[in-house]
PDB file of C-alpha atoms in Angstrom:
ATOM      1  CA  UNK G   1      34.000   0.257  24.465  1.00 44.00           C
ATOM      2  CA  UNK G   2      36.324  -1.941  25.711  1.00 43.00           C
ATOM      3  CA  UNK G   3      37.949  -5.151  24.146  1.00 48.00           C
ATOM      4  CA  UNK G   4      39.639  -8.011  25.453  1.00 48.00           C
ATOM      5  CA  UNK G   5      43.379  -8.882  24.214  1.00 48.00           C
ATOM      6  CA  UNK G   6      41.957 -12.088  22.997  1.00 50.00           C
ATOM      7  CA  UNK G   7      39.642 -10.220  20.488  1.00 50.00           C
ATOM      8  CA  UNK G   8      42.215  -7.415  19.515  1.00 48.00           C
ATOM      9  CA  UNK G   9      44.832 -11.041  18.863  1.00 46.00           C
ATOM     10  CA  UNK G  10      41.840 -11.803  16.856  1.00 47.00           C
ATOM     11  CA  UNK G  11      41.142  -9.163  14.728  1.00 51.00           C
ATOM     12  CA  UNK G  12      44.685  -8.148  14.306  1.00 47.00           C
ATOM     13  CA  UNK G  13      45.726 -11.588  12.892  1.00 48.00           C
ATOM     14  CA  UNK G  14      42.539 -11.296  10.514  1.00 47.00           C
ATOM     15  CA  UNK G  15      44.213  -8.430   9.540  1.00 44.00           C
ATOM     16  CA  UNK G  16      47.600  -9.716   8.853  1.00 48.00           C
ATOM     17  CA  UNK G  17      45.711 -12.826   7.039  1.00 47.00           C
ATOM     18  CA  UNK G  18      44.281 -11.077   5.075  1.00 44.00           C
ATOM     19  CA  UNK G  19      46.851  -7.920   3.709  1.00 45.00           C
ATOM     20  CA  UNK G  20      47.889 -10.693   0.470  1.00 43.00           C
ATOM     21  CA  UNK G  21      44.343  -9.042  -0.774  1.00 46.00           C
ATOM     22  CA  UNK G  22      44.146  -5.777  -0.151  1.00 52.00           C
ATOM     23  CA  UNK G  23      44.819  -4.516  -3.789  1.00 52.00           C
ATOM     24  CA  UNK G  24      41.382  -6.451  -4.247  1.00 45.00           C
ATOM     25  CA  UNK G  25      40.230  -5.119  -1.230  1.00 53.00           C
ATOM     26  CA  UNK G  26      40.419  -1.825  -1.931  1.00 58.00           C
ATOM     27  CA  UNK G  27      39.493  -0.947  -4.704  1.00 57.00           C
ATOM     28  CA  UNK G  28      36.005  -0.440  -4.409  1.00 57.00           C
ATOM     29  CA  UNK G  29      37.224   2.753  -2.346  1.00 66.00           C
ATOM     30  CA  UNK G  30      40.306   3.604  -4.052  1.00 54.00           C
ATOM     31  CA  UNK G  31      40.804   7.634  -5.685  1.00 51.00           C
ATOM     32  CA  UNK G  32      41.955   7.262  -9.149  1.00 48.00           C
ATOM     33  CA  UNK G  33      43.656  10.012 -10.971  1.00 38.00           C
ATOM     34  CA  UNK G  34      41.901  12.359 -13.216  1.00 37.00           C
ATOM     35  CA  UNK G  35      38.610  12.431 -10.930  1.00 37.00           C
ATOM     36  CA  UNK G  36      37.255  15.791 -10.866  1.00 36.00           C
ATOM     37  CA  UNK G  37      36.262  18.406  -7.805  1.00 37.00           C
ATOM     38  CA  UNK G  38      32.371  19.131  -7.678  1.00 34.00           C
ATOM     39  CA  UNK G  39      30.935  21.555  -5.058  1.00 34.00           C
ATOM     40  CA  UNK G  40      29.165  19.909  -2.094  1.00 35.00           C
ATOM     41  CA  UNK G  41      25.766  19.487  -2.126  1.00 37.00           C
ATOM     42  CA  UNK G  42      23.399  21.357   0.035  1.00 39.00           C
ATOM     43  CA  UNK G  43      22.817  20.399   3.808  1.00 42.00           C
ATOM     44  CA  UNK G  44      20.588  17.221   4.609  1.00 43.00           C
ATOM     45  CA  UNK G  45      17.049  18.168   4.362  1.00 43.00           C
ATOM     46  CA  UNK G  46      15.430  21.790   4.017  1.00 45.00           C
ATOM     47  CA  UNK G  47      15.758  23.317   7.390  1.00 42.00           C
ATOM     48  CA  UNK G  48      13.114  26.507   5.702  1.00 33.00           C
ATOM     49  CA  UNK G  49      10.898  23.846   5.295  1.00 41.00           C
ATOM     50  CA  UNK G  50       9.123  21.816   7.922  1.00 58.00           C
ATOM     51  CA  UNK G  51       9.076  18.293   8.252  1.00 77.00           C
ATOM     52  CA  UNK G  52       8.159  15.397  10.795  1.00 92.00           C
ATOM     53  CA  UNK G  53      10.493  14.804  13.636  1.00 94.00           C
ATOM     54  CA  UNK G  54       9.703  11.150  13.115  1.00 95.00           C
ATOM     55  CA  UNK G  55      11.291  10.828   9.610  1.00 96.00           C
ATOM     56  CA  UNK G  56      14.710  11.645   8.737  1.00 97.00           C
ATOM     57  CA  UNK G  57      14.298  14.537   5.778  1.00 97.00           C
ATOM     58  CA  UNK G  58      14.667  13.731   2.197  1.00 97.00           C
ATOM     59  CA  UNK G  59      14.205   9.879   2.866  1.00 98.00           C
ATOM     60  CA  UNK G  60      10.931   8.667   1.552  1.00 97.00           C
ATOM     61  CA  UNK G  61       9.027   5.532   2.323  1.00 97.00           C
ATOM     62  CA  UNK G  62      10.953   2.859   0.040  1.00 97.00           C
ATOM     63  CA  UNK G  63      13.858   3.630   2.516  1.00 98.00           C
ATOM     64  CA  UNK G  64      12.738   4.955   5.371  1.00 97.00           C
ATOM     65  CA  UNK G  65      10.957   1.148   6.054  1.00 96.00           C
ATOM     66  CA  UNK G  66      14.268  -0.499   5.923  1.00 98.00           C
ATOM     67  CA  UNK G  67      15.864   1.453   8.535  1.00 98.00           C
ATOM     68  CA  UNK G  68      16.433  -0.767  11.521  1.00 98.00           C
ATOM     69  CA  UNK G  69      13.786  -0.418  14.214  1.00 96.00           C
ATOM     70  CA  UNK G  70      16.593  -0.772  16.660  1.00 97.00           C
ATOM     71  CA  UNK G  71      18.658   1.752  15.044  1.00 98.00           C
ATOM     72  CA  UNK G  72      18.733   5.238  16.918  1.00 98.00           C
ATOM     73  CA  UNK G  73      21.463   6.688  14.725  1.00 98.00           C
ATOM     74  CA  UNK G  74      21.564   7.054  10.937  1.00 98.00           C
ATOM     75  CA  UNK G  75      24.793   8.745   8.795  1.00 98.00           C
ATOM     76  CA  UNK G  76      21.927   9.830   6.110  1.00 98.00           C
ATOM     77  CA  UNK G  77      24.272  10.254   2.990  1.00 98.00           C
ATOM     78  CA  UNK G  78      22.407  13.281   0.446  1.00 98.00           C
ATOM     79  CA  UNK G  79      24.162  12.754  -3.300  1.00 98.00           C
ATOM     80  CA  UNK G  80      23.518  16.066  -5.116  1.00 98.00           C
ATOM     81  CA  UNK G  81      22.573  13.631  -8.237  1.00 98.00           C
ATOM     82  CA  UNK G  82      22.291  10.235  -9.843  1.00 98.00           C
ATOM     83  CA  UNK G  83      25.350  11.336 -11.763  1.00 98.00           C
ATOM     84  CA  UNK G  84      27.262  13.602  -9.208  1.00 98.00           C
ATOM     85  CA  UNK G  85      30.306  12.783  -6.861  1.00 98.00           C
ATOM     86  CA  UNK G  86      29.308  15.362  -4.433  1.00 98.00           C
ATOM     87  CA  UNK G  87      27.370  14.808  -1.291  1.00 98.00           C
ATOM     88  CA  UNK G  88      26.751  16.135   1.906  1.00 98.00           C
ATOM     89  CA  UNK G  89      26.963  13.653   4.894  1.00 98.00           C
ATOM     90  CA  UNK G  90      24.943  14.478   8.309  1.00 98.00           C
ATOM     91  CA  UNK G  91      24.047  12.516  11.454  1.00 98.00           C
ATOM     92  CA  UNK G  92      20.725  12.283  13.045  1.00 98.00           C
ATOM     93  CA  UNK G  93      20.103  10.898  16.411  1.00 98.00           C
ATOM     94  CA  UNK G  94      16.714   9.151  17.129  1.00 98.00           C
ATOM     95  CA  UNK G  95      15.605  10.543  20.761  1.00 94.00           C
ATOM     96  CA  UNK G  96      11.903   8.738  21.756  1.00 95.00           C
ATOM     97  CA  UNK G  97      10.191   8.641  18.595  1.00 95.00           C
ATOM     98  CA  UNK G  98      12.089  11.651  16.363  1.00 97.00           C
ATOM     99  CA  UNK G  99      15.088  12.137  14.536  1.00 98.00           C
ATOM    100  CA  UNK G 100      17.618  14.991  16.056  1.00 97.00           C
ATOM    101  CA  UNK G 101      19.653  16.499  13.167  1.00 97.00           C
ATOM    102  CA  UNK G 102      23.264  17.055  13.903  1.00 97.00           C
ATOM    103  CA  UNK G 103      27.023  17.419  12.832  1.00 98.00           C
ATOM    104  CA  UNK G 104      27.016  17.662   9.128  1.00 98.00           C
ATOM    105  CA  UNK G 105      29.570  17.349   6.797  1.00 98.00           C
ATOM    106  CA  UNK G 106      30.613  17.529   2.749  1.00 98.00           C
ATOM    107  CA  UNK G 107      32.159  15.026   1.033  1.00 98.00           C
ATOM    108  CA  UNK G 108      32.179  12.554  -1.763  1.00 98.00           C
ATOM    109  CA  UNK G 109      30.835   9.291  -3.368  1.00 98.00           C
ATOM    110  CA  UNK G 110      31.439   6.987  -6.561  1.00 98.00           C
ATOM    111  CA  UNK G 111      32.817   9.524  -8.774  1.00 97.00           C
ATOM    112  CA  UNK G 112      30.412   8.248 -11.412  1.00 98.00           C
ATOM    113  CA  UNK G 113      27.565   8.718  -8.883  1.00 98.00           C
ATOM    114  CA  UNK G 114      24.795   6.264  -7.358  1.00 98.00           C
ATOM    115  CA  UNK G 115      23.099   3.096  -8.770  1.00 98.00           C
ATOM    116  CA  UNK G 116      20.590   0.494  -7.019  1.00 97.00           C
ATOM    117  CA  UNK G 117      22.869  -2.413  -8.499  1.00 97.00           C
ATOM    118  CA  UNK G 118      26.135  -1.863  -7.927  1.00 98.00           C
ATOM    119  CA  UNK G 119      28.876  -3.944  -9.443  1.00 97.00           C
ATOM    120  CA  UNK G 120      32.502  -3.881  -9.166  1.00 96.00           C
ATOM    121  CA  UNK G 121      34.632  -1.571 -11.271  1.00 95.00           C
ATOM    122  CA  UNK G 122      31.176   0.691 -11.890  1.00 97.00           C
ATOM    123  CA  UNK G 123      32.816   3.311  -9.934  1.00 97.00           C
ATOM    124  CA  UNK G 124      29.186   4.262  -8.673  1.00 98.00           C
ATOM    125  CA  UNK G 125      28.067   3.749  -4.877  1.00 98.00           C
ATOM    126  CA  UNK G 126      24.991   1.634  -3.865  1.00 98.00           C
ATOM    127  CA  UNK G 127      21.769   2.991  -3.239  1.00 98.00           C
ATOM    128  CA  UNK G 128      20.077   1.700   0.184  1.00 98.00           C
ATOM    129  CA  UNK G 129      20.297   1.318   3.740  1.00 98.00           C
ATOM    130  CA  UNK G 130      22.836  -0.664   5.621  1.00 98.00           C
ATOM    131  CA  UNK G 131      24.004  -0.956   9.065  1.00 98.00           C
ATOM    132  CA  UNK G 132      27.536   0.168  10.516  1.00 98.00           C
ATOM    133  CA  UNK G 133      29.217  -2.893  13.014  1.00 98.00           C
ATOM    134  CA  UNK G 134      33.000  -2.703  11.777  1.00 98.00           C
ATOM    135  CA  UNK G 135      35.795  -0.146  11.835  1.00 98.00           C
ATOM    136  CA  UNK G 136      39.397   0.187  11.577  1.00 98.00           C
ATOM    137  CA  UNK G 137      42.701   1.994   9.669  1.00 98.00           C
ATOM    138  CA  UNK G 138      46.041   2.770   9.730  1.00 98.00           C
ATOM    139  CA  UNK G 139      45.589   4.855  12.678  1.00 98.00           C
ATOM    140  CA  UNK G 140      44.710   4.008  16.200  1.00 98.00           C
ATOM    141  CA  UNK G 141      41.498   5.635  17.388  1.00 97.00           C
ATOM    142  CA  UNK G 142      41.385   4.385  21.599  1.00 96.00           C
ATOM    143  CA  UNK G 143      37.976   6.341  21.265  1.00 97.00           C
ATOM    144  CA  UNK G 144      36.235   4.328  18.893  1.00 98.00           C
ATOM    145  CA  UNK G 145      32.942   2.435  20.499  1.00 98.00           C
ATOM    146  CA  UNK G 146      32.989   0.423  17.035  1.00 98.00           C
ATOM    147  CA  UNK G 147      35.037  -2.541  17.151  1.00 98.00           C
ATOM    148  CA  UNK G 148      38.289  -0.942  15.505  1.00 98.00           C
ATOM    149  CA  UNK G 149      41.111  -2.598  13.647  1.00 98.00           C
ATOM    150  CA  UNK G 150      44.490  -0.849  13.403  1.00 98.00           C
ATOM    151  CA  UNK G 151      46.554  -2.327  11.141  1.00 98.00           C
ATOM    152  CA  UNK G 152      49.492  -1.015   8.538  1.00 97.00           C
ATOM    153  CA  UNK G 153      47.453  -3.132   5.911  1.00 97.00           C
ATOM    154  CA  UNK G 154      44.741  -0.487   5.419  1.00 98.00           C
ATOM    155  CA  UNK G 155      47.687   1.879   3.875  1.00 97.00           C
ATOM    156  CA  UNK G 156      46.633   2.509  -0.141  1.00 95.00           C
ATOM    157  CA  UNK G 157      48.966   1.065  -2.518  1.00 94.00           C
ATOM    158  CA  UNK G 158      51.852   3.617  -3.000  1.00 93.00           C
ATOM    159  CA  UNK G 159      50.768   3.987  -7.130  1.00 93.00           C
ATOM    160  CA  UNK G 160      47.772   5.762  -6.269  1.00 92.00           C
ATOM    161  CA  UNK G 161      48.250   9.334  -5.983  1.00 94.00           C
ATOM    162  CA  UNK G 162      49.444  10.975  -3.502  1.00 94.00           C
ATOM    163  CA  UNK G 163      46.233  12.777  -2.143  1.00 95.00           C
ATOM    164  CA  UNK G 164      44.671   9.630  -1.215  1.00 95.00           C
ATOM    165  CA  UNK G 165      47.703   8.704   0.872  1.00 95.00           C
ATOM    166  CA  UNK G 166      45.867   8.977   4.084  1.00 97.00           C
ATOM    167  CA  UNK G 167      41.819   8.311   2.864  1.00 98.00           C
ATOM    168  CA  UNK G 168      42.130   4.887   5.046  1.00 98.00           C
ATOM    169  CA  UNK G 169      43.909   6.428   8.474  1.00 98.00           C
ATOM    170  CA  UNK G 170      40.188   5.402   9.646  1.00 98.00           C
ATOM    171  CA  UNK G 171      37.255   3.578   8.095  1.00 98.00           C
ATOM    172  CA  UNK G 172      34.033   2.638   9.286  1.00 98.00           C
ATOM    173  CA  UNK G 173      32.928  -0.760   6.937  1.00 98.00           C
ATOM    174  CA  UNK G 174      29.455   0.144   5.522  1.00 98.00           C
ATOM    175  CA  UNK G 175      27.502  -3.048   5.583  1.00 98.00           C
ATOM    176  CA  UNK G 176      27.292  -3.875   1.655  1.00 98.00           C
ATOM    177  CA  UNK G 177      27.803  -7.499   0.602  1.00 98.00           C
ATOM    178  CA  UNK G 178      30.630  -7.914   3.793  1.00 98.00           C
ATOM    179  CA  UNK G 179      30.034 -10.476   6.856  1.00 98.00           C
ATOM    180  CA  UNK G 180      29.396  -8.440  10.074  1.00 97.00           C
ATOM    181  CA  UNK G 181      31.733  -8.808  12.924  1.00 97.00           C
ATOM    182  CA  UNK G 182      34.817  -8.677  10.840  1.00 98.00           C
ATOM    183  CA  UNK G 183      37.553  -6.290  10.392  1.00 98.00           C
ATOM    184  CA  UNK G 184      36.922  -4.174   7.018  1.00 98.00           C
ATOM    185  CA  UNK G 185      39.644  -5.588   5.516  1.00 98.00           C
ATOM    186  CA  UNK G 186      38.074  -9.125   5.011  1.00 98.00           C
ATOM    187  CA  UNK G 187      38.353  -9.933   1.432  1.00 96.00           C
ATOM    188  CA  UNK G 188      34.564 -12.133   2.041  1.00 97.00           C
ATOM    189  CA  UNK G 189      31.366 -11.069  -0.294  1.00 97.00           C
ATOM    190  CA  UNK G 190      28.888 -12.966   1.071  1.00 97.00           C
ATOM    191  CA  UNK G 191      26.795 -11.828  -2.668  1.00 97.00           C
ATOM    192  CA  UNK G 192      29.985 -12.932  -5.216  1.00 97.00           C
ATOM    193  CA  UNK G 193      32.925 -10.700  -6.264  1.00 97.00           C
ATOM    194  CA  UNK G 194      30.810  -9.474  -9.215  1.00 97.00           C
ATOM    195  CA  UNK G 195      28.526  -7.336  -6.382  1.00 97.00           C
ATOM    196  CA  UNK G 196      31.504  -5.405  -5.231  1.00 96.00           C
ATOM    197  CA  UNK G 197      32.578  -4.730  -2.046  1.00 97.00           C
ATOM    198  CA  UNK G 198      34.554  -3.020   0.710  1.00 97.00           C
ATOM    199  CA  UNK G 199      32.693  -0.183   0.720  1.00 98.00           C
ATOM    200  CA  UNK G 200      33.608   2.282   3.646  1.00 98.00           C
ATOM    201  CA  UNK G 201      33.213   5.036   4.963  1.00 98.00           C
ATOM    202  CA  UNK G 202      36.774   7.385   4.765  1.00 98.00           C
ATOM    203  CA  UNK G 203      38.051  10.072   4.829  1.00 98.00           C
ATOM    204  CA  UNK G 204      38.106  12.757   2.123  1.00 98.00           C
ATOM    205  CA  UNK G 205      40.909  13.630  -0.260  1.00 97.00           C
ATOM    206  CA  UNK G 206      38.621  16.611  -2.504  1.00 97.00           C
ATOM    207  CA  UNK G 207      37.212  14.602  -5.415  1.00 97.00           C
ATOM    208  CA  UNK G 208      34.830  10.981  -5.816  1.00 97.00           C
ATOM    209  CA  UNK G 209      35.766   7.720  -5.233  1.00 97.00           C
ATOM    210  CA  UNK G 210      35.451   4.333  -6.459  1.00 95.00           C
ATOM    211  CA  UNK G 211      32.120   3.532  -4.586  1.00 98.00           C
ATOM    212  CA  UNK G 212      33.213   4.348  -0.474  1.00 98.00           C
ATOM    213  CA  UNK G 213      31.608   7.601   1.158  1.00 98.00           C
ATOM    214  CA  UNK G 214      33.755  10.108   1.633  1.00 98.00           C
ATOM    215  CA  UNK G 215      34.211  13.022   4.884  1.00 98.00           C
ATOM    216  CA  UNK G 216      37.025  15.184   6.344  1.00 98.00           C
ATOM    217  CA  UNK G 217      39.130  13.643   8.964  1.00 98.00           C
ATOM    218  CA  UNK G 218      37.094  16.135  11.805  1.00 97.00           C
ATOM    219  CA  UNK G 219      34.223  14.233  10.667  1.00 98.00           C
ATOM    220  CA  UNK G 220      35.221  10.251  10.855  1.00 98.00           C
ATOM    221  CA  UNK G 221      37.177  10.737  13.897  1.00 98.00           C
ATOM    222  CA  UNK G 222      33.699  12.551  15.213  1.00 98.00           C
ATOM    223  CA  UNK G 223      31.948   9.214  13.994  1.00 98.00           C
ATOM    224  CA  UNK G 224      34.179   7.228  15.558  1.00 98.00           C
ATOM    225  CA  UNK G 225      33.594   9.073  19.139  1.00 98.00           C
ATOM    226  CA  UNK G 226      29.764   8.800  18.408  1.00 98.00           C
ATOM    227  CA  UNK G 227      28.811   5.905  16.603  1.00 98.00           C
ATOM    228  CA  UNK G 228      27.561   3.179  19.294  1.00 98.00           C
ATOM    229  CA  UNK G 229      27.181  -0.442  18.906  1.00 98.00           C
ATOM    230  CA  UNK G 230      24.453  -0.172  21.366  1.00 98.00           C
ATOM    231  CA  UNK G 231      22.616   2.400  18.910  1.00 98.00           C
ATOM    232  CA  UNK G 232      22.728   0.185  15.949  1.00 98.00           C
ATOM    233  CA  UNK G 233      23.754   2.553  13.824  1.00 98.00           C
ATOM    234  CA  UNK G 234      23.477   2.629   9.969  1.00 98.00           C
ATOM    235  CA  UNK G 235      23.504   4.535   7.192  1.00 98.00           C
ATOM    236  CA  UNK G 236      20.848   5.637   4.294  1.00 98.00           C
ATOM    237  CA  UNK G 237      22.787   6.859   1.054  1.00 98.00           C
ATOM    238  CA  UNK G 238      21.931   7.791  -2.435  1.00 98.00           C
ATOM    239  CA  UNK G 239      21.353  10.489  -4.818  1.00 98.00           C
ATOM    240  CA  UNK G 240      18.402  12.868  -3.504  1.00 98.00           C
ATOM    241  CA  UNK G 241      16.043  12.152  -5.822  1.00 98.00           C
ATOM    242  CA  UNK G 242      16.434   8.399  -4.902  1.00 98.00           C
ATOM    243  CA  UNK G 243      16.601   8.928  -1.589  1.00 98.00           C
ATOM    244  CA  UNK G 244      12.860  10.819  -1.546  1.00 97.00           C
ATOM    245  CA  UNK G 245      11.060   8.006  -3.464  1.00 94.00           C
TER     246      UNK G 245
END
């Protein structure tokens, strides 16, 4: 999707504007030392086990309802538990009136696992549904139909380890307590600073995060090519036992 050079002057100015803040930024999404490796968790619903086409498996009522009616693809995001950093990431595409499974992915949350009131500096990611508008990185991606910032301010901080060097080449903002229409990098929470923030989608460096979704590059840059402002896209995400209520 194309943009005009006004917008890109726009949003790359934002961008510079805002880089005094990253450390704040990111930390909601930053990999700490000492976080340990868990196994991915098993595939997005129970494909021996049949289920309607017009619901999106493992997602009960409580958050199936708050799914967009507009929305025709969901990133449903299946925490192994309420405790877990591991997760397993797929996409389903809404065709007439059901849900089409496809790519699917492992990959990592809060490395302290999921809560339903996240705060910052829990190291947990939010339970819920919210929709995906904004997305950006250190890298260029000329395929992107989001509207994507590039920018040398999404680089992590050199202290962090080195296997996080390259979690923000490309993000995709998940819509948590952030104003829509934005680059990811704006430092606004809409809630208050003590709700936490900047929580992203990125990609994976083998262990949890601070709160951000986590996937291997194949699988963001896949998201990028895929993800459709005209689909209102958004994502579902939590531990599967919160998920199904």
């Amino acid at each position: 999707m194309g943009r005009s050079s006004g917008e890109r002057a726009a949003r790359a100015a934002l961008a510079g504007s805002v880089a005094v803040a990253l450390a704040v930024t990111l930390a909601a999404c930053g990999g700490g030392a000492g976080a340990a490796k868990e196994p991915g968790g098993k595939p997005g619903g129970d494909a021996a086990r049949k289920t309607d086409p017009t619901r999106i498996p493992g997602v009960g009522d409580a958050l199936h309802k708050r799914i967009p009616g507009k929305s025709r693809q969901v990133v449903a995001v299946y925490g192994k538990g309420k405790d877990s950093a591991a997760a397993t990431v797929r996409l389903f595409t809404k065709k007439g009136e059901k849900w089409t499974p496809g790519r699917t992915w492992k990959g990592h949350n809060g490395r302290k696992g999921w809560t339903r009131d996240h705060h910052e500096g829990d190291k947990r990611s939010p339970i819920g549904v919210f929709t995906l508008t904004d997305a950006g990185g250190v890298r260029s991606a000329p395929d992107a139909k989001l509207p994507y910032t590039a920018s040398a301010a999404f680089a992590p901080p050199t202290y962090w380890p080195k296997k996080t060097r390259h979690d923000f080449d490309h993000v995709i903002a998940i819509d948590y307590n952030r104003n829509k229409g934005t680059s990811p990098l704006d430092p606004a929470r809409p809630d208050g600073e003590a709700k936490g923030g900047s929580i992203w989608l990125h990609l994976d460096h083998g262990s949890g995060t601070s709160g951000c979704v986590s996937i291997p590059r194949a699988g963001m840059e896949y998201l990028l090519r895929t993800l459709d402002p005209d689909e209102h896209p958004a994502v579902v995400m939590g531990d599967r036992a919160a998920l199904a209520r």
